[in-house]
């Protein structure tokens, strides 16, 4: 009786099940990580030996732009060309806006924070650096809800705060 109920899996069924599983696992890990959990027990950015990323959970009660800037220590920051911020003047798609920040040697830099003023969550990311990183450099694609200023705030090891900002015009919406 048990032999009659057993089903043999054919090659096609096995491959289609494996494909579904392969596609589902990265999605589950991404969703888990975006909700603030760490499924891999790692808070380090791949390729950067000691960079910790601050994730903002969905239900964290994110404040206004002014509150987020104050929390990150933006008050008293000086605009500086030492913070090289590279973003396009016009982004054709707000879902993938390239953002690059170069702040020089990592031995001098404590953190880099990226703010996108008109996003639902203004603080996009904060990266902590150590001398092991070599260079305080960040490169990623960010989502932008609409035309907005992008700000890079760099907190130096000596306590000084430097920033640079640039207006990015978004022609197709990204995250809102």
Short mmCIF file of C-alpha atoms in Angstrom, two decimals:
data_model
loop_
_atom_site.label_atom_id
_atom_site.label_comp_id
_atom_site.label_asym_id
_atom_site.label_seq_id
_atom_site.Cartn_x
_atom_site.Cartn_y
_atom_site.Cartn_z
CA UNK A 1 0.00 0.00 0.00
CA UNK A 2 2.76 2.43 0.79
CA UNK A 3 4.41 1.61 -2.55
CA UNK A 4 1.26 2.64 -4.43
CA UNK A 5 1.22 6.09 -2.76
CA UNK A 6 4.91 6.79 -3.39
CA UNK A 7 5.57 9.03 -6.33
CA UNK A 8 8.71 8.96 -8.40
CA UNK A 9 10.04 12.38 -9.33
CA UNK A 10 11.03 12.75 -12.94
CA UNK A 11 13.97 14.80 -14.15
CA UNK A 12 11.80 17.70 -15.38
CA UNK A 13 9.89 17.96 -12.12
CA UNK A 14 13.13 17.83 -10.14
CA UNK A 15 14.75 20.56 -12.25
CA UNK A 16 11.70 22.83 -12.07
CA UNK A 17 11.52 22.38 -8.28
CA UNK A 18 15.24 23.12 -7.98
CA UNK A 19 14.82 26.27 -10.09
CA UNK A 20 11.98 27.53 -7.89
CA UNK A 21 14.00 26.84 -4.75
CA UNK A 22 17.08 28.53 -6.19
CA UNK A 23 15.04 31.65 -6.99
CA UNK A 24 13.23 31.69 -3.65
CA UNK A 25 16.21 31.47 -1.28
CA UNK A 26 17.88 34.80 -2.31
CA UNK A 27 14.48 36.52 -2.16
CA UNK A 28 13.89 35.21 1.37
CA UNK A 29 17.37 36.33 2.46
CA UNK A 30 16.83 39.79 0.95
CA UNK A 31 13.46 40.21 2.66
CA UNK A 32 14.86 39.00 5.98
CA UNK A 33 17.79 41.41 5.75
CA UNK A 34 15.58 44.36 4.74
CA UNK A 35 13.46 43.80 7.85
CA UNK A 36 16.53 44.22 10.04
CA UNK A 37 17.33 40.57 10.70
CA UNK A 38 20.71 39.12 9.89
CA UNK A 39 20.22 35.60 8.49
CA UNK A 40 23.93 35.10 7.90
CA UNK A 41 25.01 36.52 11.28
CA UNK A 42 27.22 39.07 9.54
CA UNK A 43 27.06 42.84 9.69
CA UNK A 44 29.97 43.35 7.38
CA UNK A 45 29.82 44.59 3.84
CA UNK A 46 31.30 42.13 1.33
CA UNK A 47 34.76 43.22 0.29
CA UNK A 48 35.27 45.60 3.20
CA UNK A 49 36.97 43.99 6.16
CA UNK A 50 35.52 46.10 8.97
CA UNK A 51 32.61 48.06 7.56
CA UNK A 52 29.36 47.79 9.47
CA UNK A 53 26.14 48.80 7.78
CA UNK A 54 23.29 50.39 9.71
CA UNK A 55 20.03 48.88 8.50
CA UNK A 56 16.85 50.79 9.23
CA UNK A 57 13.99 48.37 9.95
CA UNK A 58 10.67 49.06 8.25
CA UNK A 59 8.82 49.78 11.51
CA UNK A 60 11.60 51.79 13.13
CA UNK A 61 9.67 55.07 13.29
CA UNK A 62 12.08 56.95 11.04
CA UNK A 63 11.94 60.66 11.73
CA UNK A 64 11.91 63.70 9.51
CA UNK A 65 14.93 64.77 7.49
CA UNK A 66 15.95 67.26 10.17
CA UNK A 67 15.73 64.59 12.91
CA UNK A 68 17.77 62.11 10.88
CA UNK A 69 20.41 64.74 10.08
CA UNK A 70 20.63 65.70 13.77
CA UNK A 71 21.00 62.04 14.83
CA UNK A 72 23.87 61.57 12.39
CA UNK A 73 25.62 64.71 13.63
CA UNK A 74 25.07 66.87 10.55
CA UNK A 75 24.77 70.01 12.68
CA UNK A 76 28.05 71.88 12.58
CA UNK A 77 29.29 70.06 9.47
CA UNK A 78 31.42 72.00 7.00
CA UNK A 79 30.95 71.75 3.24
CA UNK A 80 34.20 70.41 1.81
CA UNK A 81 35.70 69.39 -1.52
CA UNK A 82 37.59 66.70 0.37
CA UNK A 83 34.31 64.74 0.24
CA UNK A 84 34.08 63.78 -3.42
CA UNK A 85 30.43 63.04 -4.18
CA UNK A 86 29.68 61.73 -7.67
CA UNK A 87 26.03 61.47 -8.68
CA UNK A 88 24.36 62.22 -12.02
CA UNK A 89 22.67 65.60 -12.49
CA UNK A 90 19.74 63.82 -14.14
CA UNK A 91 18.77 60.23 -13.29
CA UNK A 92 16.62 58.59 -15.93
CA UNK A 93 15.39 55.97 -13.47
CA UNK A 94 15.00 56.70 -9.75
CA UNK A 95 15.26 53.00 -8.92
CA UNK A 96 18.96 52.85 -9.83
CA UNK A 97 20.84 56.08 -9.18
CA UNK A 98 24.63 55.59 -8.97
CA UNK A 99 26.21 57.21 -5.89
CA UNK A 100 29.96 57.36 -5.29
CA UNK A 101 31.71 58.92 -2.31
CA UNK A 102 35.48 59.17 -1.89
CA UNK A 103 36.74 60.65 1.38
CA UNK A 104 40.43 59.72 1.20
CA UNK A 105 42.36 57.38 3.50
CA UNK A 106 40.18 55.28 5.82
CA UNK A 107 42.64 55.90 8.67
CA UNK A 108 41.20 59.43 8.92
CA UNK A 109 37.51 58.57 8.44
CA UNK A 110 35.13 57.21 11.07
CA UNK A 111 31.82 57.05 9.10
CA UNK A 112 30.20 58.01 5.82
CA UNK A 113 26.43 58.58 5.78
CA UNK A 114 24.31 59.08 2.67
CA UNK A 115 21.10 61.11 2.90
CA UNK A 116 18.48 61.46 0.17
CA UNK A 117 16.34 64.37 1.33
CA UNK A 118 12.97 63.53 -0.22
CA UNK A 119 12.98 59.76 0.29
CA UNK A 120 10.55 58.23 2.82
CA UNK A 121 13.68 57.19 4.76
CA UNK A 122 16.13 60.09 4.34
CA UNK A 123 19.13 58.23 5.81
CA UNK A 124 20.00 55.70 3.12
CA UNK A 125 23.10 54.16 4.71
CA UNK A 126 25.86 54.70 7.27
CA UNK A 127 29.17 52.91 6.78
CA UNK A 128 31.79 52.61 9.54
CA UNK A 129 35.44 52.45 8.49
CA UNK A 130 38.66 51.25 10.08
CA UNK A 131 42.26 51.65 8.89
CA UNK A 132 42.02 48.07 7.58
CA UNK A 133 39.73 49.34 4.81
CA UNK A 134 42.55 51.31 3.21
CA UNK A 135 40.39 53.91 1.49
CA UNK A 136 37.10 55.48 2.60
CA UNK A 137 35.23 54.87 -0.65
CA UNK A 138 31.60 53.95 -1.25
CA UNK A 139 29.91 53.04 -4.52
CA UNK A 140 26.33 51.78 -4.90
CA UNK A 141 23.04 52.29 -6.67
CA UNK A 142 20.38 53.97 -4.55
CA UNK A 143 16.64 54.41 -4.95
CA UNK A 144 15.28 57.92 -5.11
CA UNK A 145 11.59 58.72 -4.76
CA UNK A 146 11.81 62.01 -6.64
CA UNK A 147 14.11 64.92 -7.47
CA UNK A 148 16.14 65.58 -4.35
CA UNK A 149 19.44 66.59 -2.82
CA UNK A 150 21.85 63.74 -2.14
CA UNK A 151 24.14 64.45 0.81
CA UNK A 152 27.29 62.65 1.90
CA UNK A 153 28.28 63.29 5.53
CA UNK A 154 31.76 62.21 6.59
CA UNK A 155 32.67 62.09 10.28
CA UNK A 156 36.45 62.16 10.68
CA UNK A 157 38.41 60.40 13.44
CA UNK A 158 39.36 63.79 14.93
CA UNK A 159 35.65 64.61 15.36
CA UNK A 160 35.30 67.08 12.50
CA UNK A 161 32.30 66.67 10.18
CA UNK A 162 32.51 67.32 6.46
CA UNK A 163 29.82 67.05 3.82
CA UNK A 164 29.06 67.58 0.18
CA UNK A 165 25.71 67.60 -1.61
CA UNK A 166 24.31 67.63 -5.11
CA UNK A 167 20.82 67.94 -6.59
CA UNK A 168 19.72 64.94 -8.66
CA UNK A 169 16.73 65.34 -10.96
CA UNK A 170 14.76 62.08 -11.25
CA UNK A 171 12.69 61.63 -14.41
CA UNK A 172 11.09 58.24 -13.54
CA UNK A 173 10.08 57.48 -9.93
CA UNK A 174 11.96 54.93 -7.87
CA UNK A 175 10.78 54.15 -4.35
CA UNK A 176 7.61 56.00 -3.70
#
